[in-house]
Amino acid sequence: MTYQELWHKLVPKYDPREAQAVVRVLLDGLFDMSLTDIVGGKVTELSAESQQLIEEKLKEIQSGTPVQYVLGFEWFAGHRFAVNPSVLIPRPETAELCSMIVADHDRPFCCLEPPVPLRILDVGTGSGCIAVTLSLDIPNSAVEAWDISGDALLTARDNARRLHASVDFRLRDILDADALPAGGDAAYDVIVSNPPYICCKERPTMADNVVNHEPGLALFVPDDDPLRFYSAIASYALRSLRKGGGLYFEVNALYADDVASMLRERGFSSATVRKDQFGMSRFVVSTL
């Protein structure tokens, strides 16, 4: 069995370049094989048992299951996160959002003794990738994370435990804003969210392995209400974010300007659209 034989098994399910990438991820995840190992022919040196394992995993991928779910994990911001069909697979763009927040707060937050922790809220945490990463990368932070899915929270808690991150996970629905407690005297310094933002009308343009396997609850919003979650989070932030605090969103590029306009209209002092590494309008950063 060669690398070429393996990736050809995924065509035409995937185009050749994507099939090669998927097989490389699979071999790396299963056997810690580098690209040099793969191209150098180490696949042919695997035992019969290992080759059988590859065949089994390839069948799952051929059925449409994303390779990350087949492996049970995805790398994100230098950390290995467990993933399963109850949570979205973390994307590189979301890691950019984390880096942005870390860079904006890479300084002593307060001159008081003892230092006041930076209070962070992650709304719609999913696998916990944002909350855990910020907890690990921002010293003296107090991170809270919400999700409506109990199964997602179980995955997020497991990721936090394995990565030794301190995060307070809570089962909460941001759309039920009236039932949510305000920040009060201990207001949040940062609220961040990568909420559902894909309109249902966009579904036909998406890959089958995303639509059919990743949780629709975390992906889609109604066509007639694309800002549903941004509006709800903004309402909560207005009464729970400290003055001068930051609100960070990952957004649908089609509605980035609309999100920024909505925030300015709601009373945020600034709202700026930022592009991701691919040149897409992917983030909106605002200040109360």
PDB file of C-alpha atoms in Angstrom:
ATOM      1  CA  MET A   1       0.000   0.000   0.000  1.00  0.00           C
ATOM      2  CA  THR A   2       1.441   3.344  -1.081  1.00  0.00           C
ATOM      3  CA  TYR A   3       0.523   6.951  -0.376  1.00  0.00           C
ATOM      4  CA  GLN A   4      -0.679   7.285  -3.976  1.00  0.00           C
ATOM      5  CA  GLU A   5      -2.920   4.239  -3.632  1.00  0.00           C
ATOM      6  CA  LEU A   6      -4.398   5.622  -0.426  1.00  0.00           C
ATOM      7  CA  TRP A   7      -5.347   9.054  -1.666  1.00  0.00           C
ATOM      8  CA  HIS A   8      -6.697   7.666  -4.934  1.00  0.00           C
ATOM      9  CA  LYS A   9      -9.272   5.789  -2.823  1.00  0.00           C
ATOM     10  CA  LEU A  10     -10.787   9.162  -1.865  1.00  0.00           C
ATOM     11  CA  VAL A  11     -11.228  10.365  -5.451  1.00  0.00           C
ATOM     12  CA  PRO A  12     -13.795  11.525  -6.636  1.00  0.00           C
ATOM     13  CA  LYS A  13     -15.212  12.049  -3.128  1.00  0.00           C
ATOM     14  CA  TYR A  14     -12.475  14.668  -2.836  1.00  0.00           C
ATOM     15  CA  ASP A  15     -10.499  16.344  -5.574  1.00  0.00           C
ATOM     16  CA  PRO A  16      -6.917  14.989  -5.838  1.00  0.00           C
ATOM     17  CA  ARG A  17      -5.231  17.798  -3.909  1.00  0.00           C
ATOM     18  CA  GLU A  18      -7.741  17.625  -1.047  1.00  0.00           C
ATOM     19  CA  ALA A  19      -7.563  13.817  -1.024  1.00  0.00           C
ATOM     20  CA  GLN A  20      -3.801  13.991  -0.614  1.00  0.00           C
ATOM     21  CA  ALA A  21      -4.158  16.469   2.256  1.00  0.00           C
ATOM     22  CA  VAL A  22      -6.759  14.302   4.017  1.00  0.00           C
ATOM     23  CA  VAL A  23      -4.546  11.209   3.785  1.00  0.00           C
ATOM     24  CA  ARG A  24      -1.559  13.156   5.120  1.00  0.00           C
ATOM     25  CA  VAL A  25      -3.640  14.293   8.101  1.00  0.00           C
ATOM     26  CA  LEU A  26      -4.784  10.711   8.666  1.00  0.00           C
ATOM     27  CA  LEU A  27      -1.270   9.256   8.572  1.00  0.00           C
ATOM     28  CA  ASP A  28       0.087  11.998  10.795  1.00  0.00           C
ATOM     29  CA  GLY A  29      -2.741  11.493  13.289  1.00  0.00           C
ATOM     30  CA  LEU A  30      -2.489   7.712  13.367  1.00  0.00           C
ATOM     31  CA  PHE A  31       1.261   7.192  13.133  1.00  0.00           C
ATOM     32  CA  ASP A  32       2.874  10.617  13.641  1.00  0.00           C
ATOM     33  CA  MET A  33       4.158  10.529  10.067  1.00  0.00           C
ATOM     34  CA  SER A  34       5.693  13.701   8.662  1.00  0.00           C
ATOM     35  CA  LEU A  35       5.326  14.717   5.018  1.00  0.00           C
ATOM     36  CA  THR A  36       8.932  13.580   4.496  1.00  0.00           C
ATOM     37  CA  ASP A  37       8.057  10.161   5.937  1.00  0.00           C
ATOM     38  CA  ILE A  38       5.016   9.858   3.700  1.00  0.00           C
ATOM     39  CA  VAL A  39       6.689  10.972   0.496  1.00  0.00           C
ATOM     40  CA  GLY A  40       9.712   8.842   1.366  1.00  0.00           C
ATOM     41  CA  GLY A  41       7.627   5.673   1.268  1.00  0.00           C
ATOM     42  CA  LYS A  42       7.301   4.812   4.968  1.00  0.00           C
ATOM     43  CA  VAL A  43       3.655   3.948   4.379  1.00  0.00           C
ATOM     44  CA  THR A  44       4.752   0.739   2.671  1.00  0.00           C
ATOM     45  CA  GLU A  45       6.702  -0.247   5.794  1.00  0.00           C
ATOM     46  CA  LEU A  46       3.636  -0.310   8.037  1.00  0.00           C
ATOM     47  CA  SER A  47       2.517  -3.611   9.532  1.00  0.00           C
ATOM     48  CA  ALA A  48      -0.482  -5.494   8.197  1.00  0.00           C
ATOM     49  CA  GLU A  49      -2.400  -4.499  11.328  1.00  0.00           C
ATOM     50  CA  SER A  50      -1.635  -0.804  10.746  1.00  0.00           C
ATOM     51  CA  GLN A  51      -2.632  -1.057   7.097  1.00  0.00           C
ATOM     52  CA  GLN A  52      -5.912  -2.635   8.140  1.00  0.00           C
ATOM     53  CA  LEU A  53      -6.510   0.274  10.504  1.00  0.00           C
ATOM     54  CA  ILE A  54      -5.915   2.718   7.640  1.00  0.00           C
ATOM     55  CA  GLU A  55      -8.416   0.858   5.465  1.00  0.00           C
ATOM     56  CA  GLU A  56     -11.049   1.078   8.198  1.00  0.00           C
ATOM     57  CA  LYS A  57     -10.488   4.801   8.702  1.00  0.00           C
ATOM     58  CA  LEU A  58     -10.567   5.426   4.940  1.00  0.00           C
ATOM     59  CA  LYS A  59     -13.981   3.783   4.733  1.00  0.00           C
ATOM     60  CA  GLU A  60     -15.283   6.241   7.306  1.00  0.00           C
ATOM     61  CA  ILE A  61     -13.816   9.139   5.339  1.00  0.00           C
ATOM     62  CA  GLN A  62     -15.248   7.743   2.078  1.00  0.00           C
ATOM     63  CA  SER A  63     -18.686   7.811   3.736  1.00  0.00           C
ATOM     64  CA  GLY A  64     -18.250  11.552   4.240  1.00  0.00           C
ATOM     65  CA  THR A  65     -17.083  11.683   7.860  1.00  0.00           C
ATOM     66  CA  PRO A  66     -14.499  14.464   8.302  1.00  0.00           C
ATOM     67  CA  VAL A  67     -11.012  13.140   8.991  1.00  0.00           C
ATOM     68  CA  GLN A  68     -10.930  15.101  12.264  1.00  0.00           C
ATOM     69  CA  TYR A  69     -13.938  13.163  13.560  1.00  0.00           C
ATOM     70  CA  VAL A  70     -12.391   9.916  12.347  1.00  0.00           C
ATOM     71  CA  LEU A  71      -9.241  10.698  14.341  1.00  0.00           C
ATOM     72  CA  GLY A  72     -11.161  12.221  17.238  1.00  0.00           C
ATOM     73  CA  PHE A  73      -9.089  15.374  17.446  1.00  0.00           C
ATOM     74  CA  GLU A  74      -7.924  18.529  15.709  1.00  0.00           C
ATOM     75  CA  TRP A  75      -4.937  20.782  16.360  1.00  0.00           C
ATOM     76  CA  PHE A  76      -5.815  24.362  17.243  1.00  0.00           C
ATOM     77  CA  ALA A  77      -3.449  27.153  18.288  1.00  0.00           C
ATOM     78  CA  GLY A  78      -0.780  24.598  19.119  1.00  0.00           C
ATOM     79  CA  HIS A  79      -3.054  22.460  21.286  1.00  0.00           C
ATOM     80  CA  ARG A  80      -4.753  19.147  20.545  1.00  0.00           C
ATOM     81  CA  PHE A  81      -8.530  19.349  21.020  1.00  0.00           C
ATOM     82  CA  ALA A  82     -10.857  16.369  21.127  1.00  0.00           C
ATOM     83  CA  VAL A  83     -13.686  16.737  18.602  1.00  0.00           C
ATOM     84  CA  ASN A  84     -16.812  14.729  17.810  1.00  0.00           C
ATOM     85  CA  PRO A  85     -20.100  15.355  15.989  1.00  0.00           C
ATOM     86  CA  SER A  86     -21.446  17.362  18.949  1.00  0.00           C
ATOM     87  CA  VAL A  87     -18.979  20.201  18.249  1.00  0.00           C
ATOM     88  CA  LEU A  88     -17.670  22.095  15.259  1.00  0.00           C
ATOM     89  CA  ILE A  89     -14.185  21.262  14.040  1.00  0.00           C
ATOM     90  CA  PRO A  90     -11.975  24.235  15.014  1.00  0.00           C
ATOM     91  CA  ARG A  91     -10.777  26.310  12.057  1.00  0.00           C
ATOM     92  CA  PRO A  92      -7.563  28.298  11.537  1.00  0.00           C
ATOM     93  CA  GLU A  93      -9.548  31.525  11.280  1.00  0.00           C
ATOM     94  CA  THR A  94     -10.815  31.058  14.828  1.00  0.00           C
ATOM     95  CA  ALA A  95      -7.234  30.616  16.019  1.00  0.00           C
ATOM     96  CA  GLU A  96      -6.553  34.026  14.446  1.00  0.00           C
ATOM     97  CA  LEU A  97      -9.335  35.460  16.586  1.00  0.00           C
ATOM     98  CA  CYS A  98      -7.663  34.050  19.706  1.00  0.00           C
ATOM     99  CA  SER A  99      -4.291  35.476  18.662  1.00  0.00           C
ATOM    100  CA  MET A 100      -5.935  38.862  18.163  1.00  0.00           C
ATOM    101  CA  ILE A 101      -7.329  38.864  21.696  1.00  0.00           C
ATOM    102  CA  VAL A 102      -4.035  37.690  23.196  1.00  0.00           C
ATOM    103  CA  ALA A 103      -2.129  40.405  21.318  1.00  0.00           C
ATOM    104  CA  ASP A 104      -4.577  43.076  22.464  1.00  0.00           C
ATOM    105  CA  HIS A 105      -4.073  42.029  26.091  1.00  0.00           C
ATOM    106  CA  ASP A 106      -0.380  41.170  26.099  1.00  0.00           C
ATOM    107  CA  ARG A 107       0.381  43.603  28.876  1.00  0.00           C
ATOM    108  CA  PRO A 108      -0.307  43.963  32.615  1.00  0.00           C
ATOM    109  CA  PHE A 109      -4.034  44.503  32.816  1.00  0.00           C
ATOM    110  CA  CYS A 110      -4.019  46.376  36.075  1.00  0.00           C
ATOM    111  CA  CYS A 111      -1.430  47.998  38.294  1.00  0.00           C
ATOM    112  CA  LEU A 112      -3.298  47.027  41.463  1.00  0.00           C
ATOM    113  CA  GLU A 113      -1.764  44.585  43.920  1.00  0.00           C
ATOM    114  CA  PRO A 114      -2.717  41.816  43.636  1.00  0.00           C
ATOM    115  CA  PRO A 115      -3.411  42.145  39.870  1.00  0.00           C
ATOM    116  CA  VAL A 116      -7.071  42.000  38.880  1.00  0.00           C
ATOM    117  CA  PRO A 117      -7.789  39.002  36.616  1.00  0.00           C
ATOM    118  CA  LEU A 118      -8.896  39.716  33.067  1.00  0.00           C
ATOM    119  CA  ARG A 119     -12.485  38.449  32.956  1.00  0.00           C
ATOM    120  CA  ILE A 120     -13.338  36.744  29.651  1.00  0.00           C
ATOM    121  CA  LEU A 121     -16.620  35.243  28.448  1.00  0.00           C
ATOM    122  CA  ASP A 122     -16.795  32.886  25.448  1.00  0.00           C
ATOM    123  CA  VAL A 123     -20.362  32.555  24.131  1.00  0.00           C
ATOM    124  CA  GLY A 124     -21.109  29.332  22.232  1.00  0.00           C
ATOM    125  CA  THR A 125     -17.909  27.566  23.236  1.00  0.00           C
ATOM    126  CA  GLY A 126     -18.388  24.256  21.371  1.00  0.00           C
ATOM    127  CA  SER A 127     -15.182  22.263  21.802  1.00  0.00           C
ATOM    128  CA  GLY A 128     -13.888  24.954  24.141  1.00  0.00           C
ATOM    129  CA  CYS A 129     -11.098  25.849  21.735  1.00  0.00           C
ATOM    130  CA  ILE A 130     -11.412  29.616  22.240  1.00  0.00           C
ATOM    131  CA  ALA A 131     -11.940  29.532  26.004  1.00  0.00           C
ATOM    132  CA  VAL A 132      -9.184  27.018  26.679  1.00  0.00           C
ATOM    133  CA  THR A 133      -6.691  28.776  24.406  1.00  0.00           C
ATOM    134  CA  LEU A 134      -7.317  32.154  26.033  1.00  0.00           C
ATOM    135  CA  SER A 135      -7.058  30.645  29.502  1.00  0.00           C
ATOM    136  CA  LEU A 136      -3.694  29.119  28.618  1.00  0.00           C
ATOM    137  CA  ASP A 137      -2.304  32.084  26.687  1.00  0.00           C
ATOM    138  CA  ILE A 138      -3.404  35.036  28.834  1.00  0.00           C
ATOM    139  CA  PRO A 139      -1.823  34.982  32.297  1.00  0.00           C
ATOM    140  CA  ASN A 140      -4.039  35.978  35.196  1.00  0.00           C
ATOM    141  CA  SER A 141      -7.292  35.506  33.278  1.00  0.00           C
ATOM    142  CA  ALA A 142     -10.639  34.266  34.568  1.00  0.00           C
ATOM    143  CA  VAL A 143     -12.440  32.575  31.689  1.00  0.00           C
ATOM    144  CA  GLU A 144     -16.099  31.601  31.569  1.00  0.00           C
ATOM    145  CA  ALA A 145     -17.671  29.729  28.647  1.00  0.00           C
ATOM    146  CA  TRP A 146     -21.304  29.095  27.711  1.00  0.00           C
ATOM    147  CA  ASP A 147     -23.062  26.719  25.368  1.00  0.00           C
ATOM    148  CA  ILE A 148     -26.634  25.558  24.843  1.00  0.00           C
ATOM    149  CA  SER A 149     -25.491  21.980  24.140  1.00  0.00           C
ATOM    150  CA  GLY A 150     -24.794  19.720  27.097  1.00  0.00           C
ATOM    151  CA  ASP A 151     -22.853  17.318  24.874  1.00  0.00           C
ATOM    152  CA  ALA A 152     -20.652  20.153  23.637  1.00  0.00           C
ATOM    153  CA  LEU A 153     -19.946  21.225  27.212  1.00  0.00           C
ATOM    154  CA  LEU A 154     -18.872  17.691  28.119  1.00  0.00           C
ATOM    155  CA  THR A 155     -16.359  17.789  25.253  1.00  0.00           C
ATOM    156  CA  ALA A 156     -15.177  21.273  26.213  1.00  0.00           C
ATOM    157  CA  ARG A 157     -14.703  20.297  29.861  1.00  0.00           C
ATOM    158  CA  ASP A 158     -12.691  17.263  28.796  1.00  0.00           C
ATOM    159  CA  ASN A 159     -10.457  19.434  26.632  1.00  0.00           C
ATOM    160  CA  ALA A 160      -9.906  21.899  29.463  1.00  0.00           C
ATOM    161  CA  ARG A 161      -9.059  19.092  31.874  1.00  0.00           C
ATOM    162  CA  ARG A 162      -6.560  17.443  29.537  1.00  0.00           C
ATOM    163  CA  LEU A 163      -4.880  20.735  28.670  1.00  0.00           C
ATOM    164  CA  HIS A 164      -4.832  21.934  32.303  1.00  0.00           C
ATOM    165  CA  ALA A 165      -6.858  25.062  31.569  1.00  0.00           C
ATOM    166  CA  SER A 166      -9.047  26.758  34.151  1.00  0.00           C
ATOM    167  CA  VAL A 167     -12.422  27.527  32.561  1.00  0.00           C
ATOM    168  CA  ASP A 168     -15.849  27.850  34.177  1.00  0.00           C
ATOM    169  CA  PHE A 169     -18.280  26.123  31.779  1.00  0.00           C
ATOM    170  CA  ARG A 170     -21.999  26.825  32.028  1.00  0.00           C
ATOM    171  CA  LEU A 171     -25.126  25.607  30.202  1.00  0.00           C
ATOM    172  CA  ARG A 172     -26.753  28.818  28.971  1.00  0.00           C
ATOM    173  CA  ASP A 173     -28.749  30.078  25.981  1.00  0.00           C
ATOM    174  CA  ILE A 174     -27.694  33.546  24.822  1.00  0.00           C
ATOM    175  CA  LEU A 175     -31.002  33.912  22.964  1.00  0.00           C
ATOM    176  CA  ASP A 176     -32.792  33.844  26.322  1.00  0.00           C
ATOM    177  CA  ALA A 177     -31.135  37.121  27.315  1.00  0.00           C
ATOM    178  CA  ASP A 178     -33.675  38.130  29.961  1.00  0.00           C
ATOM    179  CA  ALA A 179     -32.856  35.031  31.993  1.00  0.00           C
ATOM    180  CA  LEU A 180     -29.096  35.655  31.946  1.00  0.00           C
ATOM    181  CA  PRO A 181     -27.330  37.366  34.840  1.00  0.00           C
ATOM    182  CA  ALA A 182     -25.573  40.636  34.086  1.00  0.00           C
ATOM    183  CA  GLY A 183     -21.890  41.092  34.800  1.00  0.00           C
ATOM    184  CA  GLY A 184     -22.646  43.458  37.680  1.00  0.00           C
ATOM    185  CA  ASP A 185     -19.729  44.719  39.736  1.00  0.00           C
ATOM    186  CA  ALA A 186     -17.491  42.033  38.231  1.00  0.00           C
ATOM    187  CA  ALA A 187     -18.163  42.955  34.621  1.00  0.00           C
ATOM    188  CA  TYR A 188     -16.401  41.156  31.796  1.00  0.00           C
ATOM    189  CA  ASP A 189     -13.361  42.740  30.188  1.00  0.00           C
ATOM    190  CA  VAL A 190     -13.686  40.651  27.014  1.00  0.00           C
ATOM    191  CA  ILE A 191     -16.656  38.901  25.439  1.00  0.00           C
ATOM    192  CA  VAL A 192     -15.862  36.718  22.434  1.00  0.00           C
ATOM    193  CA  SER A 193     -18.010  34.557  20.198  1.00  0.00           C
ATOM    194  CA  ASN A 194     -17.897  32.495  17.049  1.00  0.00           C
ATOM    195  CA  PRO A 195     -21.663  31.928  16.869  1.00  0.00           C
ATOM    196  CA  PRO A 196     -23.783  30.267  14.170  1.00  0.00           C
ATOM    197  CA  TYR A 197     -23.621  32.610  11.182  1.00  0.00           C
ATOM    198  CA  ILE A 198     -24.262  30.667   7.964  1.00  0.00           C
ATOM    199  CA  CYS A 199     -27.638  31.355   6.376  1.00  0.00           C
ATOM    200  CA  CYS A 200     -29.683  28.341   5.376  1.00  0.00           C
ATOM    201  CA  LYS A 201     -29.662  29.545   1.773  1.00  0.00           C
ATOM    202  CA  GLU A 202     -25.876  29.013   1.722  1.00  0.00           C
ATOM    203  CA  ARG A 203     -26.227  25.297   2.522  1.00  0.00           C
ATOM    204  CA  PRO A 204     -26.134  24.117  -1.143  1.00  0.00           C
ATOM    205  CA  THR A 205     -22.717  25.732  -1.631  1.00  0.00           C
ATOM    206  CA  MET A 206     -21.144  23.935   1.333  1.00  0.00           C
ATOM    207  CA  ALA A 207     -19.211  20.675   1.379  1.00  0.00           C
ATOM    208  CA  ASP A 208     -21.267  17.566   2.179  1.00  0.00           C
ATOM    209  CA  ASN A 209     -18.876  16.494   4.939  1.00  0.00           C
ATOM    210  CA  VAL A 210     -19.651  19.765   6.748  1.00  0.00           C
ATOM    211  CA  VAL A 211     -23.407  19.901   6.166  1.00  0.00           C
ATOM    212  CA  ASN A 212     -24.024  16.219   6.867  1.00  0.00           C
ATOM    213  CA  HIS A 213     -21.700  15.727   9.833  1.00  0.00           C
ATOM    214  CA  GLU A 214     -20.994  18.932  11.753  1.00  0.00           C
ATOM    215  CA  PRO A 215     -23.761  20.138  14.113  1.00  0.00           C
ATOM    216  CA  GLY A 216     -26.291  22.324  12.320  1.00  0.00           C
ATOM    217  CA  LEU A 217     -27.139  23.973  15.647  1.00  0.00           C
ATOM    218  CA  ALA A 218     -23.673  25.529  15.620  1.00  0.00           C
ATOM    219  CA  LEU A 219     -23.679  26.430  11.910  1.00  0.00           C
ATOM    220  CA  PHE A 220     -26.937  27.867  10.658  1.00  0.00           C
ATOM    221  CA  VAL A 221     -29.182  30.877  11.181  1.00  0.00           C
ATOM    222  CA  PRO A 222     -32.460  31.733   9.418  1.00  0.00           C
ATOM    223  CA  ASP A 223     -32.140  33.552   6.105  1.00  0.00           C
ATOM    224  CA  ASP A 224     -34.341  36.367   7.415  1.00  0.00           C
ATOM    225  CA  ASP A 225     -32.343  36.859  10.640  1.00  0.00           C
ATOM    226  CA  PRO A 226     -28.602  36.509   9.857  1.00  0.00           C
ATOM    227  CA  LEU A 227     -27.546  38.682  12.830  1.00  0.00           C
ATOM    228  CA  ARG A 228     -29.654  36.788  15.355  1.00  0.00           C
ATOM    229  CA  PHE A 229     -26.786  35.788  17.635  1.00  0.00           C
ATOM    230  CA  TYR A 230     -24.736  38.956  17.180  1.00  0.00           C
ATOM    231  CA  SER A 231     -27.708  41.076  18.213  1.00  0.00           C
ATOM    232  CA  ALA A 232     -28.395  38.931  21.290  1.00  0.00           C
ATOM    233  CA  ILE A 233     -24.744  38.949  22.362  1.00  0.00           C
ATOM    234  CA  ALA A 234     -24.533  42.705  21.815  1.00  0.00           C
ATOM    235  CA  SER A 235     -27.575  43.205  24.067  1.00  0.00           C
ATOM    236  CA  TYR A 236     -25.969  41.127  26.779  1.00  0.00           C
ATOM    237  CA  ALA A 237     -22.617  42.875  26.355  1.00  0.00           C
ATOM    238  CA  LEU A 238     -24.217  46.296  26.811  1.00  0.00           C
ATOM    239  CA  ARG A 239     -25.121  45.376  30.387  1.00  0.00           C
ATOM    240  CA  SER A 240     -22.286  42.974  31.196  1.00  0.00           C
ATOM    241  CA  LEU A 241     -19.137  44.384  29.559  1.00  0.00           C
ATOM    242  CA  ARG A 242     -17.116  46.955  31.470  1.00  0.00           C
ATOM    243  CA  LYS A 243     -16.764  50.409  29.987  1.00  0.00           C
ATOM    244  CA  GLY A 244     -13.872  50.209  27.542  1.00  0.00           C
ATOM    245  CA  GLY A 245     -14.156  46.428  27.344  1.00  0.00           C
ATOM    246  CA  GLY A 246     -13.817  44.552  24.067  1.00  0.00           C
ATOM    247  CA  LEU A 247     -16.361  42.521  22.092  1.00  0.00           C
ATOM    248  CA  TYR A 248     -14.798  40.146  19.556  1.00  0.00           C
ATOM    249  CA  PHE A 249     -16.807  38.338  16.873  1.00  0.00           C
ATOM    250  CA  GLU A 250     -16.030  35.873  14.125  1.00  0.00           C
ATOM    251  CA  VAL A 251     -18.518  36.652  11.365  1.00  0.00           C
ATOM    252  CA  ASN A 252     -19.899  35.653   8.012  1.00  0.00           C
ATOM    253  CA  ALA A 253     -17.962  37.797   5.523  1.00  0.00           C
ATOM    254  CA  LEU A 254     -21.256  38.592   3.750  1.00  0.00           C
ATOM    255  CA  TYR A 255     -22.530  40.369   6.860  1.00  0.00           C
ATOM    256  CA  ALA A 256     -19.370  41.795   8.435  1.00  0.00           C
ATOM    257  CA  ASP A 257     -20.302  45.403   7.662  1.00  0.00           C
ATOM    258  CA  ASP A 258     -23.848  44.818   8.901  1.00  0.00           C
ATOM    259  CA  VAL A 259     -22.566  43.480  12.209  1.00  0.00           C
ATOM    260  CA  ALA A 260     -20.247  46.468  12.643  1.00  0.00           C
ATOM    261  CA  SER A 261     -23.066  48.914  11.798  1.00  0.00           C
ATOM    262  CA  MET A 262     -25.425  47.213  14.235  1.00  0.00           C
ATOM    263  CA  LEU A 263     -22.885  47.514  17.043  1.00  0.00           C
ATOM    264  CA  ARG A 264     -22.306  51.203  16.401  1.00  0.00           C
ATOM    265  CA  GLU A 265     -26.057  51.817  16.302  1.00  0.00           C
ATOM    266  CA  ARG A 266     -26.454  49.967  19.614  1.00  0.00           C
ATOM    267  CA  GLY A 267     -24.002  52.291  21.347  1.00  0.00           C
ATOM    268  CA  PHE A 268     -20.562  50.706  21.056  1.00  0.00           C
ATOM    269  CA  SER A 269     -17.909  53.395  20.755  1.00  0.00           C
ATOM    270  CA  SER A 270     -16.142  51.613  17.915  1.00  0.00           C
ATOM    271  CA  ALA A 271     -16.633  48.611  15.658  1.00  0.00           C
ATOM    272  CA  THR A 272     -13.965  47.606  13.163  1.00  0.00           C
ATOM    273  CA  VAL A 273     -14.002  44.878  10.513  1.00  0.00           C
ATOM    274  CA  ARG A 274     -10.757  42.903  10.301  1.00  0.00           C
ATOM    275  CA  LYS A 275      -9.679  40.449   7.623  1.00  0.00           C
ATOM    276  CA  ASP A 276      -8.394  36.917   8.124  1.00  0.00           C
ATOM    277  CA  GLN A 277      -5.258  35.375   6.596  1.00  0.00           C
ATOM    278  CA  PHE A 278      -7.212  34.643   3.405  1.00  0.00           C
ATOM    279  CA  GLY A 279      -8.252  38.277   2.947  1.00  0.00           C
ATOM    280  CA  MET A 280     -11.866  37.680   4.001  1.00  0.00           C
ATOM    281  CA  SER A 281     -13.758  40.087   6.267  1.00  0.00           C
ATOM    282  CA  ARG A 282     -13.904  37.572   9.076  1.00  0.00           C
ATOM    283  CA  PHE A 283     -13.839  39.484  12.370  1.00  0.00           C
ATOM    284  CA  VAL A 284     -15.562  42.449  13.980  1.00  0.00           C
ATOM    285  CA  VAL A 285     -13.877  43.992  17.003  1.00  0.00           C
ATOM    286  CA  SER A 286     -15.723  46.601  19.032  1.00  0.00           C
ATOM    287  CA  THR A 287     -15.278  48.585  22.233  1.00  0.00           C
ATOM    288  CA  LEU A 288     -18.002  49.612  24.648  1.00  0.00           C
TER     289      LEU A 288
END
